[in-house]
PDB file of C-alpha atoms in Angstrom:
ATOM      1  CA  ARG A   1      -4.343   1.346  21.681  1.00  0.00           C
ATOM      2  CA  TYR A   2      -4.048  -0.752  18.459  1.00  0.00           C
ATOM      3  CA  LEU A   3      -5.336  -0.343  15.120  1.00  0.00           C
ATOM      4  CA  ASN A   4      -4.396  -2.287  11.747  1.00  0.00           C
ATOM      5  CA  LEU A   5      -5.599  -1.408   8.388  1.00  0.00           C
ATOM      6  CA  SER A   6      -4.506  -3.667   5.362  1.00  0.00           C
ATOM      7  CA  GLU A   7      -5.893  -3.084   2.029  1.00  0.00           C
ATOM      8  CA  SER A   8      -4.659  -3.760  -1.828  1.00  0.00           C
ATOM      9  CA  VAL A   9      -5.166  -3.047  -5.510  1.00  0.00           C
ATOM     10  CA  SER A  10      -4.331  -5.514  -8.360  1.00  0.00           C
ATOM     11  CA  ILE A  11      -4.730  -4.588 -11.930  1.00  0.00           C
ATOM     12  CA  THR A  12      -4.473  -7.582 -14.674  1.00  0.00           C
ATOM     13  CA  GLU A  13      -4.066  -6.762 -18.253  1.00  0.00           C
ATOM     14  CA  ASN A  14      -4.763  -9.302 -20.730  1.00  0.00           C
ATOM     15  CA  ILE A  15      -3.261  -8.553 -24.097  1.00  0.00           C
ATOM     16  CA  SER A  16      -3.665 -10.456 -27.481  1.00  0.00           C
ATOM     17  CA  VAL A  17      -1.633  -9.087 -30.650  1.00  0.00           C
ATOM     18  CA  VAL A  18      -3.609  -9.124 -33.561  1.00  0.00           C
ATOM     19  CA  GLY A  19      -0.987  -7.304 -35.777  1.00  0.00           C
ATOM     20  CA  PRO A  20       2.397  -5.676 -36.119  1.00  0.00           C
ATOM     21  CA  GLY A  21       1.642  -2.290 -34.782  1.00  0.00           C
ATOM     22  CA  GLY A  22       2.189  -0.170 -37.970  1.00  0.00           C
ATOM     23  CA  ASN A  23       3.837   2.874 -37.813  1.00  0.00           C
ATOM     24  CA  ARG A  24       2.351   3.459 -34.348  1.00  0.00           C
ATOM     25  CA  VAL A  25       4.593   1.126 -32.404  1.00  0.00           C
ATOM     26  CA  LEU A  26       6.827  -1.596 -33.175  1.00  0.00           C
ATOM     27  CA  ILE A  27       5.439  -4.949 -31.482  1.00  0.00           C
ATOM     28  CA  PRO A  28       8.417  -7.739 -31.732  1.00  0.00           C
ATOM     29  CA  ASP A  29       5.961 -10.593 -30.642  1.00  0.00           C
ATOM     30  CA  PRO A  30       4.140 -12.632 -33.357  1.00  0.00           C
ATOM     31  CA  VAL A  31       0.380 -12.390 -34.138  1.00  0.00           C
ATOM     32  CA  GLY A  32      -1.368 -14.596 -31.632  1.00  0.00           C
ATOM     33  CA  THR A  33       0.873 -13.773 -28.440  1.00  0.00           C
ATOM     34  CA  GLN A  34      -0.793 -13.579 -25.423  1.00  0.00           C
ATOM     35  CA  ILE A  35       0.464 -11.186 -22.557  1.00  0.00           C
ATOM     36  CA  VAL A  36      -0.691 -11.178 -19.340  1.00  0.00           C
ATOM     37  CA  VAL A  37       0.676  -8.035 -17.040  1.00  0.00           C
ATOM     38  CA  LYS A  38      -0.103  -7.874 -13.317  1.00  0.00           C
ATOM     39  CA  ASP A  39       0.584  -5.020 -11.198  1.00  0.00           C
ATOM     40  CA  HIS A  40      -0.145  -5.400  -7.433  1.00  0.00           C
ATOM     41  CA  PHE A  41       0.011  -2.621  -4.612  1.00  0.00           C
ATOM     42  CA  ALA A  42      -0.811  -3.613  -0.612  1.00  0.00           C
ATOM     43  CA  THR A  43      -0.494  -1.501   1.998  1.00  0.00           C
ATOM     44  CA  THR A  44      -0.711  -2.335   5.901  1.00  0.00           C
ATOM     45  CA  ASN A  45      -0.901   0.370   8.773  1.00  0.00           C
ATOM     46  CA  ARG A  46      -0.089  -0.657  12.313  1.00  0.00           C
ATOM     47  CA  PHE A  47      -0.878   2.035  14.904  1.00  0.00           C
ATOM     48  CA  HIS A  48       0.393   1.462  18.767  1.00  0.00           C
ATOM     49  CA  GLY A  49      -0.269   4.071  21.148  1.00  0.00           C
ATOM     50  CA  GLY A  50      -1.603   5.373  24.380  1.00  0.00           C
ATOM     51  CA  GLN A  51      -4.728   6.449  24.962  1.00  0.00           C
ATOM     52  CA  ILE A  52      -6.802   8.818  27.523  1.00  0.00           C
ATOM     53  CA  GLY A  53     -10.669   9.273  27.343  1.00  0.00           C
ATOM     54  CA  ALA A  54     -13.827  10.146  29.348  1.00  0.00           C
ATOM     55  CA  THR A  55     -17.426   8.759  29.571  1.00  0.00           C
ATOM     56  CA  TRP A  56     -20.900  10.730  30.168  1.00  0.00           C
ATOM     57  CA  GLU A  57     -24.150   9.230  31.014  1.00  0.00           C
ATOM     58  CA  ARG A  58     -27.674  11.082  31.816  1.00  0.00           C
ATOM     59  CA  ARG A  59     -30.716   9.419  32.448  1.00  0.00           C
ATOM     60  CA  TRP A  60     -34.605  10.229  32.186  1.00  0.00           C
ATOM     61  CA  GLY A  61     -36.748   7.551  33.488  1.00  0.00           C
ATOM     62  CA  VAL A  62     -36.580   4.289  31.277  1.00  0.00           C
ATOM     63  CA  PHE A  63     -34.491   6.528  28.652  1.00  0.00           C
ATOM     64  CA  SER A  64     -30.539   7.349  28.685  1.00  0.00           C
ATOM     65  CA  LEU A  65     -28.228   8.901  26.865  1.00  0.00           C
ATOM     66  CA  ASP A  66     -24.305   8.385  27.105  1.00  0.00           C
ATOM     67  CA  ALA A  67     -21.408   9.106  25.201  1.00  0.00           C
ATOM     68  CA  ARG A  68     -17.613   8.446  25.041  1.00  0.00           C
ATOM     69  CA  ALA A  69     -14.813  10.038  23.892  1.00  0.00           C
ATOM     70  CA  SER A  70     -10.845   9.451  23.561  1.00  0.00           C
ATOM     71  CA  VAL A  71      -7.478  10.123  21.838  1.00  0.00           C
ATOM     72  CA  ALA A  72      -4.987   8.033  21.263  1.00  0.00           C
ATOM     73  CA  LEU A  73      -1.290   9.226  20.503  1.00  0.00           C
ATOM     74  CA  GLY A  74       1.238   6.991  19.358  1.00  0.00           C
ATOM     75  CA  VAL A  75       3.194   5.690  16.134  1.00  0.00           C
ATOM     76  CA  THR A  76       2.025   4.080  12.920  1.00  0.00           C
ATOM     77  CA  ASN A  77       4.213   1.703  10.862  1.00  0.00           C
ATOM     78  CA  GLN A  78       3.445   1.970   7.340  1.00  0.00           C
ATOM     79  CA  GLU A  79       4.203  -0.822   5.174  1.00  0.00           C
ATOM     80  CA  LEU A  80       4.052  -0.624   1.390  1.00  0.00           C
ATOM     81  CA  SER A  81       4.358  -4.097  -0.698  1.00  0.00           C
ATOM     82  CA  ILE A  82       4.471  -3.622  -4.651  1.00  0.00           C
ATOM     83  CA  PHE A  83       4.787  -6.649  -6.934  1.00  0.00           C
ATOM     84  CA  GLY A  84       4.654  -6.793 -10.828  1.00  0.00           C
ATOM     85  CA  ALA A  85       5.040  -9.585 -13.098  1.00  0.00           C
ATOM     86  CA  GLN A  86       4.463 -10.361 -17.147  1.00  0.00           C
ATOM     87  CA  THR A  87       3.782 -13.839 -18.845  1.00  0.00           C
ATOM     88  CA  ARG A  88       4.379 -14.117 -22.506  1.00  0.00           C
ATOM     89  CA  THR A  89       3.084 -16.989 -24.532  1.00  0.00           C
ATOM     90  CA  ARG A  90       4.125 -17.124 -28.052  1.00  0.00           C
ATOM     91  CA  PRO A  91       2.002 -19.441 -30.338  1.00  0.00           C
ATOM     92  CA  GLY A  92       3.444 -22.924 -29.945  1.00  0.00           C
ATOM     93  CA  GLN A  93       5.975 -21.765 -27.376  1.00  0.00           C
ATOM     94  CA  LEU A  94       5.987 -22.404 -23.341  1.00  0.00           C
ATOM     95  CA  PRO A  95       5.103 -19.305 -21.143  1.00  0.00           C
ATOM     96  CA  LEU A  96       7.792 -17.029 -20.234  1.00  0.00           C
ATOM     97  CA  THR A  97       7.682 -15.110 -16.700  1.00  0.00           C
ATOM     98  CA  TYR A  98       9.377 -11.900 -15.934  1.00  0.00           C
ATOM     99  CA  SER A  99       9.791  -9.936 -12.992  1.00  0.00           C
ATOM    100  CA  GLY A 100       7.834  -6.663 -13.352  1.00  0.00           C
ATOM    101  CA  GLY A 101       4.651  -5.389 -14.683  1.00  0.00           C
ATOM    102  CA  LEU A 102       3.797  -1.987 -16.161  1.00  0.00           C
ATOM    103  CA  LEU A 103       3.320   0.212 -13.081  1.00  0.00           C
ATOM    104  CA  ALA A 104       5.121  -2.017 -10.833  1.00  0.00           C
ATOM    105  CA  ALA A 105       8.560  -2.390 -12.368  1.00  0.00           C
ATOM    106  CA  GLY A 106      12.032  -1.544 -11.718  1.00  0.00           C
ATOM    107  CA  PRO A 107      12.469   1.146  -8.578  1.00  0.00           C
ATOM    108  CA  ASN A 108       9.191   0.532  -7.089  1.00  0.00           C
ATOM    109  CA  LEU A 109       9.538  -3.504  -6.752  1.00  0.00           C
ATOM    110  CA  GLY A 110       9.681  -4.669  -2.915  1.00  0.00           C
ATOM    111  CA  THR A 111       8.442  -4.248   0.520  1.00  0.00           C
ATOM    112  CA  PHE A 112       9.432  -1.075   2.147  1.00  0.00           C
ATOM    113  CA  THR A 113       8.386   0.414   5.443  1.00  0.00           C
ATOM    114  CA  ARG A 114       8.377   3.555   7.821  1.00  0.00           C
ATOM    115  CA  ASP A 115       7.191   5.070  10.941  1.00  0.00           C
ATOM    116  CA  ARG A 116       5.022   8.164  11.348  1.00  0.00           C
ATOM    117  CA  PHE A 117       3.459   9.748  14.503  1.00  0.00           C
ATOM    118  CA  SER A 118      -0.472   9.588  14.393  1.00  0.00           C
ATOM    119  CA  VAL A 119      -3.529  10.953  16.212  1.00  0.00           C
ATOM    120  CA  VAL A 120      -6.879   8.747  16.558  1.00  0.00           C
ATOM    121  CA  PRO A 121      -9.569  10.524  18.254  1.00  0.00           C
ATOM    122  CA  GLU A 122     -12.801   8.296  18.406  1.00  0.00           C
ATOM    123  CA  MET A 123     -16.350   9.307  19.960  1.00  0.00           C
ATOM    124  CA  THR A 124     -19.609   7.299  20.268  1.00  0.00           C
ATOM    125  CA  VAL A 125     -23.235   8.595  21.386  1.00  0.00           C
ATOM    126  CA  ASN A 126     -25.728   5.778  22.324  1.00  0.00           C
ATOM    127  CA  ILE A 127     -29.585   6.134  22.910  1.00  0.00           C
ATOM    128  CA  GLY A 128     -30.852   3.527  25.493  1.00  0.00           C
ATOM    129  CA  TYR A 129     -34.084   2.285  26.293  1.00  0.00           C
ATOM    130  CA  TRP A 130     -34.327   0.115  29.956  1.00  0.00           C
ATOM    131  CA  LEU A 131     -36.247  -2.779  29.249  1.00  0.00           C
ATOM    132  CA  THR A 132     -35.596  -3.756  32.840  1.00  0.00           C
ATOM    133  CA  PRO A 133     -33.944  -2.426  35.948  1.00  0.00           C
ATOM    134  CA  ASN A 134     -30.695  -4.311  34.456  1.00  0.00           C
ATOM    135  CA  VAL A 135     -31.034  -5.001  30.855  1.00  0.00           C
ATOM    136  CA  LYS A 136     -30.994  -2.007  28.504  1.00  0.00           C
ATOM    137  CA  ALA A 137     -31.283  -1.610  24.308  1.00  0.00           C
ATOM    138  CA  PHE A 138     -29.363   1.013  22.766  1.00  0.00           C
ATOM    139  CA  VAL A 139     -28.631   2.582  19.433  1.00  0.00           C
ATOM    140  CA  GLY A 140     -25.562   4.718  18.586  1.00  0.00           C
ATOM    141  CA  TYR A 141     -23.253   6.531  16.200  1.00  0.00           C
ATOM    142  CA  ASN A 142     -19.630   6.267  16.195  1.00  0.00           C
ATOM    143  CA  PHE A 143     -16.518   7.650  14.341  1.00  0.00           C
ATOM    144  CA  LEU A 144     -12.920   7.182  14.257  1.00  0.00           C
ATOM    145  CA  TYR A 145     -10.334   9.324  13.048  1.00  0.00           C
ATOM    146  CA  TRP A 146      -6.923   8.072  11.972  1.00  0.00           C
ATOM    147  CA  THR A 147      -4.058  10.243  10.906  1.00  0.00           C
ATOM    148  CA  ASN A 148      -1.086   9.608   8.580  1.00  0.00           C
ATOM    149  CA  VAL A 149      -2.085   6.078   6.817  1.00  0.00           C
ATOM    150  CA  ILE A 150      -1.245   5.231   3.421  1.00  0.00           C
ATOM    151  CA  ARG A 151      -3.799   3.755   1.009  1.00  0.00           C
ATOM    152  CA  PRO A 152      -2.698   1.485  -1.986  1.00  0.00           C
ATOM    153  CA  GLY A 153      -4.542   3.671  -4.762  1.00  0.00           C
ATOM    154  CA  GLU A 154      -2.490   6.575  -3.605  1.00  0.00           C
ATOM    155  CA  GLN A 155       0.844   4.781  -4.120  1.00  0.00           C
ATOM    156  CA  ILE A 156       0.636   4.241  -7.999  1.00  0.00           C
ATOM    157  CA  ASP A 157       3.281   6.189  -9.528  1.00  0.00           C
ATOM    158  CA  PRO A 158       1.569   7.036 -13.113  1.00  0.00           C
ATOM    159  CA  VAL A 159       5.186   8.312 -14.387  1.00  0.00           C
ATOM    160  CA  VAL A 160       6.959   5.169 -15.737  1.00  0.00           C
ATOM    161  CA  ASP A 161      10.151   4.648 -17.535  1.00  0.00           C
ATOM    162  CA  LEU A 162       9.877   2.094 -20.084  1.00  0.00           C
ATOM    163  CA  THR A 163      13.420   0.877 -19.678  1.00  0.00           C
ATOM    164  CA  PHE A 164      12.295  -0.535 -16.308  1.00  0.00           C
ATOM    165  CA  VAL A 165       9.216  -2.411 -17.975  1.00  0.00           C
ATOM    166  CA  PRO A 166       9.977  -5.991 -19.501  1.00  0.00           C
ATOM    167  CA  ASN A 167       9.602  -6.362 -23.113  1.00  0.00           C
ATOM    168  CA  ALA A 168       8.803  -2.734 -23.597  1.00  0.00           C
ATOM    169  CA  PRO A 169       9.563  -1.024 -27.029  1.00  0.00           C
ATOM    170  CA  PRO A 170      13.303   0.112 -27.220  1.00  0.00           C
ATOM    171  CA  VAL A 171      13.690   3.758 -25.968  1.00  0.00           C
ATOM    172  CA  PRO A 172      16.626   5.634 -23.996  1.00  0.00           C
ATOM    173  CA  PHE A 173      16.764   6.380 -20.405  1.00  0.00           C
ATOM    174  CA  SER A 174      15.056   9.095 -19.097  1.00  0.00           C
ATOM    175  CA  GLY A 175      17.008   9.743 -16.310  1.00  0.00           C
ATOM    176  CA  GLN A 176      14.248   9.135 -13.772  1.00  0.00           C
ATOM    177  CA  TYR A 177      14.005   6.254 -11.586  1.00  0.00           C
ATOM    178  CA  ARG A 178      10.300   5.874 -12.221  1.00  0.00           C
ATOM    179  CA  PRO A 179       8.182   4.230 -11.000  1.00  0.00           C
ATOM    180  CA  ARG A 180       8.784   4.685  -7.396  1.00  0.00           C
ATOM    181  CA  PRO A 181       7.354   4.005  -4.077  1.00  0.00           C
ATOM    182  CA  LEU A 182       5.575   6.964  -3.396  1.00  0.00           C
ATOM    183  CA  PHE A 183       4.278   6.856   0.411  1.00  0.00           C
ATOM    184  CA  ARG A 184       1.796   9.256  -0.111  1.00  0.00           C
ATOM    185  CA  GLN A 185      -0.147   9.781   3.163  1.00  0.00           C
ATOM    186  CA  SER A 186      -3.873  10.518   4.147  1.00  0.00           C
ATOM    187  CA  ASP A 187      -6.101  10.498   6.699  1.00  0.00           C
ATOM    188  CA  LEU A 188      -8.830   7.834   7.300  1.00  0.00           C
ATOM    189  CA  TRP A 189     -12.227   8.447   8.613  1.00  0.00           C
ATOM    190  CA  VAL A 190     -14.410   5.630   9.846  1.00  0.00           C
ATOM    191  CA  THR A 191     -18.290   6.254  10.905  1.00  0.00           C
ATOM    192  CA  GLY A 192     -20.859   3.633  11.619  1.00  0.00           C
ATOM    193  CA  MET A 193     -23.967   2.955  13.465  1.00  0.00           C
ATOM    194  CA  GLN A 194     -24.278   0.089  16.457  1.00  0.00           C
ATOM    195  CA  PHE A 195     -26.820  -1.208  18.213  1.00  0.00           C
ATOM    196  CA  GLY A 196     -27.054  -3.855  21.056  1.00  0.00           C
ATOM    197  CA  LEU A 197     -27.992  -5.080  24.530  1.00  0.00           C
ATOM    198  CA  GLN A 198     -26.391  -4.031  27.931  1.00  0.00           C
ATOM    199  CA  TRP A 199     -26.746  -5.910  31.052  1.00  0.00           C
ATOM    200  CA  ARG A 200     -25.676  -4.309  34.428  1.00  0.00           C
ATOM    201  CA  TRP A 201     -25.423  -6.190  37.600  1.00  0.00           C
TER     202      TRP A 201
END
């Protein structure tokens, strides 16, 4: 059995400098500076495993009920890609681009991978109506459960050491290499309705 889940989250901030910041924070950029901050988190999960299952069917005249259940055991390859950038445009100057945004900066920039054991059970139930002796129309319900996947929104580290953020206010190093790649795992439920025609010969 093979499964693939690819997702991403992008955060873009557009900042305009309208003043020096007063006594709250020192802003070294002149008024009119335009700053674009981009943070991008992408995850890909690839499952490879063996699968075993069973099917069952019962018929009452032109009506039928069938079900299929299976479980797959294998490995999920988890890939986490984090990208961040800043573009600053001061009045009368060319834009300058820096590596690192705000939530994607320093220690968590790059692509990281690891493998984890996963279980993928799946079940389908269909109700059918035989239009002819060989053609059946059916409608049904399906659910799939996938353990140990990573989702992009759960990989955002909310703790940020400003020494890793480009053009941040000058502060001492906190001693924490943050933000960092988290690899927080969760389980995925997928449910859905299905309908179609089946032809038997």
